[in-house]
Amino acid sequence: MSELDRERRELATVLQRPGVRPDPLLRITRRTFVHRSCLTGAATVAQTFAWWPLLNTIDVAYAAEEPFKFAWVSDTHLYPKSVNTRFVEKVQRAAREVQAMNPPADFMIFGGDLAQLGRANELELGVELLNEVKIRKVFIPGEHDWYYDMGAKWKQLFDKPNWTFDHKGVRFIGLDTVTRGPDYWTVRKMSPEERMDHMATLDGSVAGPWAGVGRDQLDWVQKTLADWDKARPVVIFSHNPLYEYYPPWNFWVRDWREVNEVLKPYTNVTNIHGHVHQVLYNEIGTMRSIGMLATSWPWPYAPEGVPKLTKPMIRADPGDFYDGVGWETLSMNKDRIETQYVMWGRKEVFVQSPPDSSLSQPEILRPRIADQIWPY
Amino acid sequence: MKTSARFTVVLTRPCLVGALGVIALVVGPASANKDPVTPQQLKAYEDAFMEQVRIGDLLFHGDAALAKKMNVVLTTTGMACAMCHPFASDTHPQAFPKYQVSMNKFATLRDMINWCIEKPNQGEKIDSDSDAMKALEAYIYWSNTGSVLVPGKY
Ligand SMILES: [Fe+2]
Ligand SMILES: [Fe+2]
């Protein structure tokens, strides 16, 4: 059995214990709304969500004090305008649409990977573009934001990489899952550019298992939740998923066992994460986990480990920059949280039949080698 | 010219479990100049292949200096193949040739490599027999070692 298989089995036994599910009072349904404006062709901006041809939602029951919405945008991977205007345009579009939400979102969470290569001008460009969004904004970092200057610019712009606040009966926690990567650069005497380039290569083997929460931060989470009723809703934002999906691409946090230990007593936890650039849904013990789209480009599903509870998104058309990408709104109501994927240029976010899915062509892949034998 | 071969079949005595050992020696004509492959040769052949895999891997991951040296423009947008195809996933070499919807034609893997160079990467189409193309192909195939051939699959 490979190391990966062993970990998967452990994950299944440790996290997915029989009979343990998110709060049994809560029912999860998946719905597709065909919006009226679509049927009549009479969309007006004043109409709620009039710009969506179709809304695909994952509904999760919830217990917020009063209904509200918030918006998620992440993985914009901005290059300077001189390199690439395509990503810039997509951020502008997302910002416009978030700002136009009616009723407005209570806040916007930016889920990391604002920049592509962690440069100050990329991060500043992101701030400038997101200035179009006037509602409250909160930020967590992605690995692409951090490893050029080890977070110096990011912290100057956005302050702390982890934080918490309460909103209408929900405790929100922003987690930092990217800044505790093992030091792969010092002994290799890498320049900041080289360090960043390795970190920016999703399938690279040099940066290693960089995604993690860290004992210090877990203690902080534990402290943060100590005064919180175990049954009350908690929403955790993180860049990486908090379980093990596909470690070779850091579609995980390496300390998922400890994370699970800390969160286990809380029965109403929802984790919302970026990094995977794809639709994902999973239940880990009593926690739900929802993966968000990027605005920049979609990633294919990993060749193995896709949670069984995930209804996959469609395979994207590489000729259409607006395909397979977008942003999300999450509405919290007394009894549910609805995730609405706003995927540009798509009538259906989810696959309708196997051929719609990249997973319908089984692949057996091997890791790359050039970054091991090239003289880095 | 007539090729002849001499067969020497040695039958050993049946051993205790009753199996019959057979050793066949096939010997070529005295004038033959082809030697059996040696481990050194095998290694050289494999090295020749892996060197192409390595070059393809670097091109696929956006090594700008190497692309320049090989005189190809694989991208102008800062996008590299691996940004959408980590581990060369979703390139599906095992499915080619096939009818490619995006191109509306019966296409080869090389056609599709070029299509992705031109569309998402907005680079310049490369010669389908060029060194860069062969290296990209080598990397994509090597990465998919183990994937089952399903030619024509959508
Ligand atoms: Fe990302
Ligand atoms: Fe990321």
Short mmCIF file of C-alpha atoms and ligand atoms in Angstrom, two decimals:
data_model
loop_
_atom_site.label_atom_id
_atom_site.label_comp_id
_atom_site.label_asym_id
_atom_site.label_seq_id
_atom_site.Cartn_x
_atom_site.Cartn_y
_atom_site.Cartn_z
CA MET A 1 0.00 0.00 0.00
CA SER A 2 1.35 3.42 -0.87
CA GLU A 3 1.83 6.15 1.71
CA LEU A 4 -1.11 7.96 0.11
CA ASP A 5 -3.40 4.95 0.40
CA ARG A 6 -2.43 4.52 4.02
CA GLU A 7 -3.26 8.15 4.76
CA ARG A 8 -6.58 7.85 2.97
CA ARG A 9 -7.57 4.82 4.99
CA GLU A 10 -6.60 6.60 8.14
CA LEU A 11 -8.61 9.62 7.08
CA ALA A 12 -11.62 7.43 6.51
CA THR A 13 -11.34 5.75 9.89
CA VAL A 14 -10.36 8.83 11.90
CA LEU A 15 -12.64 11.41 10.33
CA GLN A 16 -15.48 9.54 8.77
CA ARG A 17 -16.57 7.41 11.66
CA PRO A 18 -19.78 5.50 11.08
CA GLY A 19 -22.88 7.38 12.11
CA VAL A 20 -21.08 10.69 12.53
CA ARG A 21 -22.57 13.30 10.25
CA PRO A 22 -23.17 17.03 10.49
CA ASP A 23 -26.02 17.89 12.86
CA PRO A 24 -28.79 15.34 12.14
CA LEU A 25 -31.43 18.07 12.33
CA LEU A 26 -29.84 19.59 9.29
CA ARG A 27 -30.63 18.26 5.89
CA ILE A 28 -28.48 18.78 2.87
CA THR A 29 -30.08 19.17 -0.48
CA ARG A 30 -28.80 20.24 -3.80
CA ARG A 31 -30.99 22.33 -5.97
CA THR A 32 -30.83 24.08 -9.26
CA PHE A 33 -32.83 27.23 -9.62
CA VAL A 34 -33.81 28.35 -13.05
CA HIS A 35 -34.12 32.04 -12.59
CA ARG A 36 -37.23 33.71 -13.87
CA SER A 37 -35.29 36.32 -15.79
CA CYS A 38 -33.83 33.52 -17.79
CA LEU A 39 -37.15 32.12 -18.78
CA THR A 40 -38.70 35.44 -19.66
CA GLY A 41 -35.55 37.07 -20.95
CA ALA A 42 -36.53 40.17 -18.98
CA ALA A 43 -33.58 40.56 -16.68
CA THR A 44 -33.14 43.86 -14.91
CA VAL A 45 -30.26 44.73 -12.67
CA ALA A 46 -32.70 45.50 -9.91
CA GLN A 47 -33.81 41.90 -9.90
CA THR A 48 -31.93 39.87 -7.39
CA PHE A 49 -29.12 37.96 -9.09
CA ALA A 50 -30.48 38.90 -12.47
CA TRP A 51 -27.10 38.28 -14.09
CA TRP A 52 -27.08 34.61 -13.34
CA PRO A 53 -28.45 32.42 -16.01
CA LEU A 54 -28.81 29.62 -13.49
CA LEU A 55 -28.04 29.29 -9.84
CA ASN A 56 -26.66 26.06 -8.55
CA THR A 57 -26.83 25.77 -4.85
CA ILE A 58 -25.78 23.50 -2.11
CA ASP A 59 -28.14 24.06 0.77
CA VAL A 60 -27.04 23.32 4.24
CA ALA A 61 -29.34 23.86 7.14
CA TYR A 62 -28.19 26.46 9.59
CA ALA A 63 -29.05 28.51 12.61
CA ALA A 64 -28.04 32.10 12.14
CA GLU A 65 -29.99 34.71 14.11
CA GLU A 66 -31.23 36.49 11.02
CA PRO A 67 -30.75 35.83 7.34
CA PHE A 68 -27.80 37.42 5.63
CA LYS A 69 -25.48 36.90 2.69
CA PHE A 70 -21.81 37.19 2.19
CA ALA A 71 -19.69 36.86 -0.92
CA TRP A 72 -16.56 34.80 -1.53
CA VAL A 73 -13.92 35.74 -4.08
CA SER A 74 -10.53 34.05 -4.27
CA ASP A 75 -7.69 32.80 -6.42
CA THR A 76 -7.45 35.81 -8.70
CA HIS A 77 -3.73 35.09 -9.28
CA LEU A 78 -3.04 38.59 -10.54
CA TYR A 79 -0.04 39.32 -12.69
CA PRO A 80 0.88 42.93 -13.39
CA LYS A 81 -1.31 44.39 -16.12
CA SER A 82 1.61 44.35 -18.53
CA VAL A 83 1.73 40.52 -18.45
CA ASN A 84 -1.90 39.63 -18.46
CA THR A 85 -5.09 41.67 -18.56
CA ARG A 86 -7.38 38.64 -18.65
CA PHE A 87 -7.15 37.99 -14.92
CA VAL A 88 -7.56 41.71 -14.24
CA GLU A 89 -10.79 41.82 -16.22
CA LYS A 90 -12.18 38.87 -14.32
CA VAL A 91 -11.47 40.50 -10.96
CA GLN A 92 -13.15 43.65 -12.21
CA ARG A 93 -16.15 41.63 -13.20
CA ALA A 94 -16.34 39.80 -9.87
CA ALA A 95 -15.96 43.09 -7.99
CA ARG A 96 -18.72 44.72 -10.04
CA GLU A 97 -21.04 41.81 -9.46
CA VAL A 98 -20.38 41.57 -5.73
CA GLN A 99 -20.98 45.30 -5.40
CA ALA A 100 -24.23 45.00 -7.39
CA MET A 101 -25.68 42.28 -5.16
CA ASN A 102 -29.15 43.19 -4.13
CA PRO A 103 -29.81 42.94 -1.27
CA PRO A 104 -26.17 43.69 -0.60
CA ALA A 105 -23.85 41.17 0.99
CA ASP A 106 -22.92 41.87 4.59
CA PHE A 107 -19.27 41.37 3.76
CA MET A 108 -16.89 39.88 1.25
CA ILE A 109 -14.25 37.32 2.14
CA PHE A 110 -11.20 37.11 -0.09
CA GLY A 111 -9.89 33.58 0.24
CA GLY A 112 -6.24 33.92 -0.82
CA ASP A 113 -4.03 33.81 -3.93
CA LEU A 114 -4.67 37.45 -4.76
CA ALA A 115 -1.28 37.62 -6.50
CA GLN A 116 0.37 35.12 -8.82
CA LEU A 117 4.01 35.63 -7.85
CA GLY A 118 3.68 37.45 -4.54
CA ARG A 119 5.02 40.75 -5.86
CA ALA A 120 4.08 44.02 -4.20
CA ASN A 121 2.67 45.43 -7.45
CA GLU A 122 0.44 42.37 -7.89
CA LEU A 123 -0.95 42.64 -4.37
CA GLU A 124 -1.44 46.38 -4.77
CA LEU A 125 -3.24 45.82 -8.06
CA GLY A 126 -5.56 43.45 -6.23
CA VAL A 127 -6.34 46.04 -3.59
CA GLU A 128 -6.98 48.64 -6.27
CA LEU A 129 -9.36 46.38 -8.22
CA LEU A 130 -11.23 45.28 -5.11
CA ASN A 131 -11.68 48.91 -4.08
CA GLU A 132 -14.75 48.71 -6.30
CA VAL A 133 -16.29 46.58 -3.57
CA LYS A 134 -17.45 49.05 -0.94
CA ILE A 135 -18.84 46.62 1.61
CA ARG A 136 -16.68 45.25 4.42
CA LYS A 137 -13.85 43.05 3.15
CA VAL A 138 -11.78 40.47 5.03
CA PHE A 139 -8.71 38.67 3.71
CA ILE A 140 -6.78 35.47 4.32
CA PRO A 141 -3.55 34.71 2.46
CA GLY A 142 -2.82 32.10 -0.20
CA GLU A 143 0.60 30.61 -0.86
CA HIS A 144 1.00 32.76 -3.96
CA ASP A 145 0.69 35.90 -1.84
CA TRP A 146 3.34 35.01 0.67
CA TYR A 147 6.60 33.41 -0.41
CA TYR A 148 8.28 36.22 -2.33
CA ASP A 149 8.79 38.44 0.73
CA MET A 150 7.46 36.03 3.38
CA GLY A 151 4.28 37.99 3.79
CA ALA A 152 5.82 41.42 4.38
CA LYS A 153 3.68 43.21 1.79
CA TRP A 154 0.59 41.15 2.54
CA LYS A 155 0.73 41.98 6.24
CA GLN A 156 1.28 45.64 5.46
CA LEU A 157 -1.88 45.63 3.32
CA PHE A 158 -4.14 43.29 5.25
CA ASP A 159 -2.69 42.99 8.75
CA LYS A 160 -3.06 39.60 10.45
CA PRO A 161 -3.42 36.41 8.42
CA ASN A 162 -5.86 34.90 10.97
CA TRP A 163 -8.72 36.54 12.80
CA THR A 164 -12.22 36.03 14.17
CA PHE A 165 -15.45 37.97 14.45
CA ASP A 166 -19.07 37.29 15.32
CA HIS A 167 -21.83 38.25 12.95
CA LYS A 168 -25.55 37.75 13.52
CA GLY A 169 -25.08 34.72 15.71
CA VAL A 170 -22.34 33.08 13.68
CA ARG A 171 -18.70 32.91 14.75
CA PHE A 172 -16.42 33.45 11.76
CA ILE A 173 -12.80 32.38 11.85
CA GLY A 174 -10.23 33.24 9.19
CA LEU A 175 -7.46 30.63 9.27
CA ASP A 176 -3.98 30.91 7.85
CA THR A 177 -3.02 27.60 6.25
CA VAL A 178 -0.15 28.81 4.07
CA THR A 179 2.57 30.56 6.05
CA ARG A 180 4.03 27.58 7.91
CA GLY A 181 5.71 25.82 4.99
CA PRO A 182 8.91 23.92 5.78
CA ASP A 183 12.07 25.83 4.84
CA TYR A 184 13.14 24.46 1.45
CA TRP A 185 15.02 27.57 0.38
CA THR A 186 17.81 28.24 2.88
CA VAL A 187 20.01 25.21 2.27
CA ARG A 188 19.44 25.52 -1.46
CA LYS A 189 20.38 29.21 -1.24
CA MET A 190 17.35 30.25 -3.25
CA SER A 191 16.60 33.81 -4.22
CA PRO A 192 13.15 35.13 -3.26
CA GLU A 193 12.13 34.71 -6.91
CA GLU A 194 13.16 31.05 -6.93
CA ARG A 195 11.45 30.39 -3.62
CA MET A 196 8.26 31.92 -4.99
CA ASP A 197 8.48 30.05 -8.29
CA HIS A 198 8.60 26.71 -6.50
CA MET A 199 5.71 27.67 -4.25
CA ALA A 200 3.72 28.84 -7.27
CA THR A 201 4.04 25.45 -8.98
CA LEU A 202 1.07 23.45 -7.76
CA ASP A 203 2.51 20.12 -8.85
CA GLY A 204 6.08 20.94 -7.91
CA SER A 205 7.91 18.67 -5.50
CA VAL A 206 10.33 21.16 -3.95
CA ALA A 207 8.03 23.21 -1.69
CA GLY A 208 6.71 19.98 -0.18
CA PRO A 209 3.76 19.69 2.21
CA TRP A 210 3.52 23.40 2.96
CA ALA A 211 -0.18 23.55 3.87
CA GLY A 212 -0.84 23.38 7.60
CA VAL A 213 -2.54 25.14 10.47
CA GLY A 214 0.18 24.76 13.11
CA ARG A 215 -0.05 23.96 16.81
CA ASP A 216 0.12 27.63 17.83
CA GLN A 217 -2.81 28.53 15.62
CA LEU A 218 -4.82 25.50 16.69
CA ASP A 219 -4.39 26.59 20.30
CA TRP A 220 -5.68 29.97 19.25
CA VAL A 221 -8.70 28.36 17.56
CA GLN A 222 -9.39 26.35 20.68
CA LYS A 223 -9.24 29.49 22.80
CA THR A 224 -11.40 31.39 20.34
CA LEU A 225 -14.09 28.72 20.48
CA ALA A 226 -13.87 28.06 24.22
CA ASP A 227 -16.73 30.45 25.09
CA TRP A 228 -18.85 29.42 22.11
CA ASP A 229 -21.82 27.12 22.56
CA LYS A 230 -20.94 23.81 20.92
CA ALA A 231 -24.14 23.76 18.87
CA ARG A 232 -23.95 27.31 17.57
CA PRO A 233 -22.79 27.93 14.02
CA VAL A 234 -19.12 28.37 13.25
CA VAL A 235 -17.83 29.22 9.79
CA ILE A 236 -14.12 28.72 9.14
CA PHE A 237 -12.49 30.30 6.12
CA SER A 238 -9.24 28.75 4.98
CA HIS A 239 -7.23 28.77 1.79
CA ASN A 240 -6.68 24.99 1.80
CA PRO A 241 -9.27 22.33 2.55
CA LEU A 242 -9.05 21.12 6.16
CA TYR A 243 -9.03 17.44 5.27
CA GLU A 244 -6.90 15.25 3.08
CA TYR A 245 -8.00 15.31 -0.53
CA TYR A 246 -4.78 15.22 -2.58
CA PRO A 247 -1.53 15.97 -0.71
CA PRO A 248 0.74 16.12 -3.79
CA TRP A 249 -1.03 19.37 -4.77
CA ASN A 250 -1.48 20.48 -1.16
CA PHE A 251 -5.21 19.91 -1.46
CA TRP A 252 -5.14 19.34 2.31
CA VAL A 253 -3.57 20.57 5.52
CA ARG A 254 -0.86 18.24 6.78
CA ASP A 255 -2.16 18.49 10.36
CA TRP A 256 -5.76 17.55 9.55
CA ARG A 257 -5.77 15.10 12.46
CA GLU A 258 -5.13 17.84 15.00
CA VAL A 259 -7.59 20.18 13.30
CA ASN A 260 -10.21 17.49 13.61
CA GLU A 261 -9.39 17.01 17.29
CA VAL A 262 -9.91 20.70 18.03
CA LEU A 263 -13.13 21.02 16.04
CA LYS A 264 -14.71 17.72 17.01
CA PRO A 265 -16.77 19.04 19.96
CA TYR A 266 -18.47 21.64 17.77
CA THR A 267 -21.40 20.22 15.89
CA ASN A 268 -22.17 23.07 13.54
CA VAL A 269 -18.96 23.89 11.69
CA THR A 270 -18.72 24.80 8.03
CA ASN A 271 -15.36 25.18 6.35
CA ILE A 272 -15.22 27.23 3.18
CA HIS A 273 -11.97 27.04 1.28
CA GLY A 274 -10.21 28.13 -1.90
CA HIS A 275 -6.98 26.83 -3.48
CA VAL A 276 -8.58 23.96 -5.39
CA HIS A 277 -10.23 26.18 -8.02
CA GLN A 278 -13.10 23.73 -8.25
CA VAL A 279 -16.46 22.73 -6.85
CA LEU A 280 -15.99 20.43 -3.87
CA TYR A 281 -18.21 19.21 -1.08
CA ASN A 282 -17.32 16.95 1.79
CA GLU A 283 -18.40 16.05 5.29
CA ILE A 284 -15.73 15.27 7.82
CA GLY A 285 -17.19 14.11 11.06
CA THR A 286 -19.62 16.86 11.98
CA MET A 287 -17.92 19.43 9.77
CA ARG A 288 -19.00 20.37 6.29
CA SER A 289 -16.47 21.53 3.77
CA ILE A 290 -17.21 23.49 0.61
CA GLY A 291 -14.66 24.28 -2.11
CA MET A 292 -14.85 27.52 -4.06
CA LEU A 293 -14.13 28.49 -7.65
CA ALA A 294 -11.24 30.71 -8.71
CA THR A 295 -11.73 33.76 -10.88
CA SER A 296 -8.49 32.98 -12.73
CA TRP A 297 -8.60 29.41 -14.05
CA PRO A 298 -10.15 26.08 -13.06
CA TRP A 299 -8.13 23.11 -11.90
CA PRO A 300 -9.02 19.60 -12.97
CA TYR A 301 -10.05 17.21 -10.24
CA ALA A 302 -7.17 15.24 -8.81
CA PRO A 303 -6.81 11.75 -10.27
CA GLU A 304 -7.90 10.28 -6.94
CA GLY A 305 -9.37 11.33 -3.62
CA VAL A 306 -12.32 13.39 -4.88
CA PRO A 307 -14.84 13.17 -2.01
CA LYS A 308 -17.75 10.89 -2.79
CA LEU A 309 -20.15 13.60 -1.67
CA THR A 310 -18.92 16.00 -4.33
CA LYS A 311 -21.11 16.53 -7.30
CA PRO A 312 -18.39 17.47 -9.77
CA MET A 313 -18.39 20.60 -11.83
CA ILE A 314 -18.28 20.45 -15.61
CA ARG A 315 -15.02 20.18 -17.51
CA ALA A 316 -14.12 23.59 -18.77
CA ASP A 317 -13.57 24.79 -22.32
CA PRO A 318 -9.98 26.03 -22.48
CA GLY A 319 -10.88 28.39 -25.30
CA ASP A 320 -13.21 30.39 -23.05
CA PHE A 321 -11.46 32.37 -20.30
CA TYR A 322 -14.73 32.79 -18.48
CA ASP A 323 -15.48 29.11 -18.29
CA GLY A 324 -15.08 27.09 -15.12
CA VAL A 325 -14.38 30.18 -13.03
CA GLY A 326 -16.32 32.74 -11.00
CA TRP A 327 -17.19 33.58 -7.42
CA GLU A 328 -19.80 32.67 -4.83
CA THR A 329 -22.46 34.05 -2.61
CA LEU A 330 -23.36 32.32 0.59
CA SER A 331 -26.61 33.14 2.27
CA MET A 332 -27.30 32.23 5.81
CA ASN A 333 -30.84 31.85 6.87
CA LYS A 334 -32.40 30.57 10.05
CA ASP A 335 -32.21 27.05 8.84
CA ARG A 336 -29.67 26.94 6.05
CA ILE A 337 -26.58 28.18 4.35
CA GLU A 338 -26.91 28.29 0.60
CA THR A 339 -23.86 28.24 -1.58
CA GLN A 340 -24.41 29.67 -4.98
CA TYR A 341 -21.67 29.16 -7.49
CA VAL A 342 -21.62 32.00 -9.95
CA MET A 343 -19.82 30.36 -12.83
CA TRP A 344 -19.45 32.69 -15.74
CA GLY A 345 -20.41 31.44 -19.14
CA ARG A 346 -22.05 28.22 -17.97
CA LYS A 347 -25.63 27.13 -17.95
CA GLU A 348 -24.84 24.21 -15.69
CA VAL A 349 -22.17 24.28 -13.03
CA PHE A 350 -22.49 20.62 -12.16
CA VAL A 351 -22.01 17.68 -14.49
CA GLN A 352 -25.23 16.31 -15.88
CA SER A 353 -23.79 13.05 -17.14
CA PRO A 354 -20.37 11.36 -16.94
CA PRO A 355 -19.06 12.78 -20.25
CA ASP A 356 -19.44 16.30 -18.78
CA SER A 357 -16.79 15.42 -16.25
CA SER A 358 -13.04 15.30 -16.67
CA LEU A 359 -13.20 12.32 -14.32
CA SER A 360 -14.90 10.27 -17.00
CA GLN A 361 -11.49 9.58 -18.52
CA PRO A 362 -9.67 7.73 -15.77
CA GLU A 363 -6.02 8.73 -15.56
CA ILE A 364 -3.09 7.25 -13.75
CA LEU A 365 -0.53 9.98 -13.29
CA ARG A 366 2.99 10.22 -11.97
CA PRO A 367 4.68 13.17 -10.29
CA ARG A 368 6.99 15.40 -12.26
CA ILE A 369 10.74 14.91 -12.13
CA ALA A 370 12.46 17.90 -13.68
CA ASP A 371 12.45 19.93 -10.48
CA GLN A 372 14.32 17.10 -8.78
CA ILE A 373 17.09 16.70 -11.33
CA TRP A 374 17.43 20.24 -12.60
CA PRO A 375 20.27 22.01 -10.80
CA TYR A 376 18.20 24.19 -8.50
CA MET B 1 21.01 -14.39 -48.42
CA LYS B 2 19.85 -17.26 -46.38
CA THR B 3 19.61 -16.92 -42.67
CA SER B 4 20.07 -20.05 -40.75
CA ALA B 5 19.85 -20.80 -37.11
CA ARG B 6 20.99 -23.75 -35.18
CA PHE B 7 18.85 -24.90 -32.30
CA THR B 8 20.33 -26.80 -29.45
CA VAL B 9 17.77 -28.17 -27.13
CA VAL B 10 19.01 -29.60 -23.92
CA LEU B 11 16.66 -31.75 -22.03
CA THR B 12 17.51 -32.17 -18.41
CA ARG B 13 16.38 -35.09 -16.38
CA PRO B 14 12.97 -34.64 -14.88
CA CYS B 15 13.46 -33.19 -11.43
CA LEU B 16 11.71 -34.37 -8.32
CA VAL B 17 8.51 -32.38 -8.79
CA GLY B 18 8.32 -33.62 -12.31
CA ALA B 19 8.94 -30.36 -14.20
CA LEU B 20 10.82 -30.50 -17.47
CA GLY B 21 13.58 -27.92 -17.93
CA VAL B 22 14.18 -26.78 -21.48
CA ILE B 23 17.07 -24.56 -22.55
CA ALA B 24 16.96 -23.32 -26.12
CA LEU B 25 20.01 -21.69 -27.64
CA VAL B 26 19.43 -19.66 -30.78
CA VAL B 27 22.60 -18.87 -32.60
CA GLY B 28 22.83 -16.54 -35.61
CA PRO B 29 24.95 -17.04 -38.74
CA ALA B 30 28.67 -16.35 -38.44
CA SER B 31 28.32 -13.16 -40.52
CA ALA B 32 25.65 -11.58 -38.28
CA ASN B 33 26.59 -8.29 -36.62
CA LYS B 34 23.63 -7.68 -34.32
CA ASP B 35 24.41 -8.17 -30.67
CA PRO B 36 21.81 -8.73 -27.99
CA VAL B 37 20.94 -5.54 -26.16
CA THR B 38 23.22 -4.81 -23.24
CA PRO B 39 22.24 -3.15 -19.97
CA GLN B 40 24.42 -0.19 -20.98
CA GLN B 41 22.55 0.20 -24.23
CA LEU B 42 19.20 -0.08 -22.50
CA LYS B 43 20.24 2.64 -20.11
CA ALA B 44 21.34 4.85 -22.99
CA TYR B 45 18.00 4.37 -24.75
CA GLU B 46 16.11 5.15 -21.58
CA ASP B 47 18.28 8.17 -20.88
CA ALA B 48 17.57 9.48 -24.37
CA PHE B 49 13.85 9.21 -23.63
CA MET B 50 14.04 10.64 -20.12
CA GLU B 51 16.04 13.60 -21.37
CA GLN B 52 13.09 14.45 -23.63
CA VAL B 53 10.70 13.94 -20.72
CA ARG B 54 12.78 16.33 -18.66
CA ILE B 55 12.82 18.97 -21.41
CA GLY B 56 9.09 18.52 -21.92
CA ASP B 57 8.48 18.80 -18.17
CA LEU B 58 10.35 22.12 -18.07
CA LEU B 59 8.55 23.51 -21.12
CA PHE B 60 5.24 22.32 -19.71
CA HIS B 61 6.00 24.13 -16.46
CA GLY B 62 6.82 27.38 -18.20
CA ASP B 63 10.63 27.44 -18.26
CA ALA B 64 11.03 30.66 -20.25
CA ALA B 65 14.79 30.41 -20.78
CA LEU B 66 14.50 26.93 -22.27
CA ALA B 67 11.62 27.95 -24.53
CA LYS B 68 13.68 30.83 -25.79
CA LYS B 69 16.65 28.57 -26.42
CA MET B 70 14.43 26.20 -28.38
CA ASN B 71 13.02 29.13 -30.28
CA VAL B 72 9.37 28.60 -29.33
CA VAL B 73 6.80 30.98 -27.85
CA LEU B 74 4.54 28.69 -25.84
CA THR B 75 2.82 31.51 -23.99
CA THR B 76 2.38 35.26 -23.87
CA THR B 77 -0.01 35.41 -20.93
CA GLY B 78 2.14 34.13 -18.09
CA MET B 79 0.14 30.90 -18.24
CA ALA B 80 2.03 27.60 -18.34
CA CYS B 81 0.50 24.27 -19.30
CA ALA B 82 1.01 22.89 -15.78
CA MET B 83 -1.09 25.69 -14.29
CA CYS B 84 -4.14 23.95 -15.72
CA HIS B 85 -2.71 20.47 -16.10
CA PRO B 86 -0.81 19.58 -12.89
CA PHE B 87 0.98 16.24 -13.39
CA ALA B 88 -0.20 16.60 -17.00
CA SER B 89 -3.67 15.70 -15.75
CA ASP B 90 -6.56 16.28 -18.08
CA THR B 91 -4.37 16.09 -21.18
CA HIS B 92 -5.65 12.58 -21.89
CA PRO B 93 -3.03 11.37 -24.36
CA GLN B 94 -4.67 7.96 -24.05
CA ALA B 95 -7.80 9.25 -25.80
CA PHE B 96 -6.15 10.42 -29.01
CA PRO B 97 -6.69 10.48 -31.90
CA LYS B 98 -10.29 11.58 -31.52
CA TYR B 99 -12.90 13.94 -32.79
CA GLN B 100 -12.10 17.16 -30.95
CA VAL B 101 -15.20 19.24 -30.38
CA SER B 102 -13.32 22.48 -29.71
CA MET B 103 -11.59 22.23 -33.10
CA ASN B 104 -14.45 20.58 -34.89
CA LYS B 105 -12.11 18.05 -36.47
CA PHE B 106 -10.50 14.68 -36.05
CA ALA B 107 -7.39 15.57 -34.08
CA THR B 108 -4.15 14.21 -32.72
CA LEU B 109 -2.50 14.93 -29.39
CA ARG B 110 -0.15 17.30 -31.19
CA ASP B 111 -3.09 19.21 -32.66
CA MET B 112 -4.46 19.66 -29.18
CA ILE B 113 -1.12 20.70 -27.71
CA ASN B 114 -0.98 23.40 -30.36
CA TRP B 115 -4.56 24.37 -29.70
CA CYS B 116 -3.81 24.96 -26.03
CA ILE B 117 -0.67 26.90 -26.96
CA GLU B 118 -2.75 29.18 -29.16
CA LYS B 119 -5.91 29.53 -27.06
CA PRO B 120 -5.38 29.68 -23.30
CA ASN B 121 -1.70 30.56 -23.62
CA GLN B 122 -1.98 32.84 -26.65
CA GLY B 123 1.41 31.63 -27.76
CA GLU B 124 2.62 30.71 -31.22
CA LYS B 125 1.73 27.39 -32.78
CA ILE B 126 4.79 25.16 -33.02
CA ASP B 127 5.81 22.86 -35.86
CA SER B 128 4.17 19.53 -35.20
CA ASP B 129 7.51 17.72 -35.75
CA SER B 130 9.61 20.19 -33.80
CA ASP B 131 11.87 19.23 -30.90
CA ALA B 132 9.65 21.15 -28.49
CA MET B 133 6.56 19.27 -29.67
CA LYS B 134 8.26 15.89 -29.30
CA ALA B 135 9.47 16.81 -25.82
CA LEU B 136 6.00 17.98 -24.72
CA GLU B 137 4.54 14.80 -26.10
CA ALA B 138 7.17 12.72 -24.28
CA TYR B 139 6.37 14.40 -20.98
CA ILE B 140 2.61 14.06 -21.40
CA TYR B 141 2.84 10.38 -22.33
CA TRP B 142 5.34 9.60 -19.59
CA SER B 143 3.13 11.30 -17.00
CA ASN B 144 0.25 9.12 -18.10
CA THR B 145 2.19 5.86 -17.90
CA GLY B 146 -0.43 3.50 -16.60
CA SER B 147 -3.46 5.26 -18.07
CA VAL B 148 -5.42 2.86 -20.21
CA LEU B 149 -5.71 3.51 -23.95
CA VAL B 150 -9.20 4.67 -24.88
CA PRO B 151 -8.74 6.08 -28.38
CA GLY B 152 -11.62 8.17 -29.58
CA LYS B 153 -13.14 8.75 -26.13
CA TYR B 154 -14.82 12.13 -25.73
FE FE C 1 -5.08 29.45 -6.27
FE FE C 2 -3.39 28.33 -3.50
#
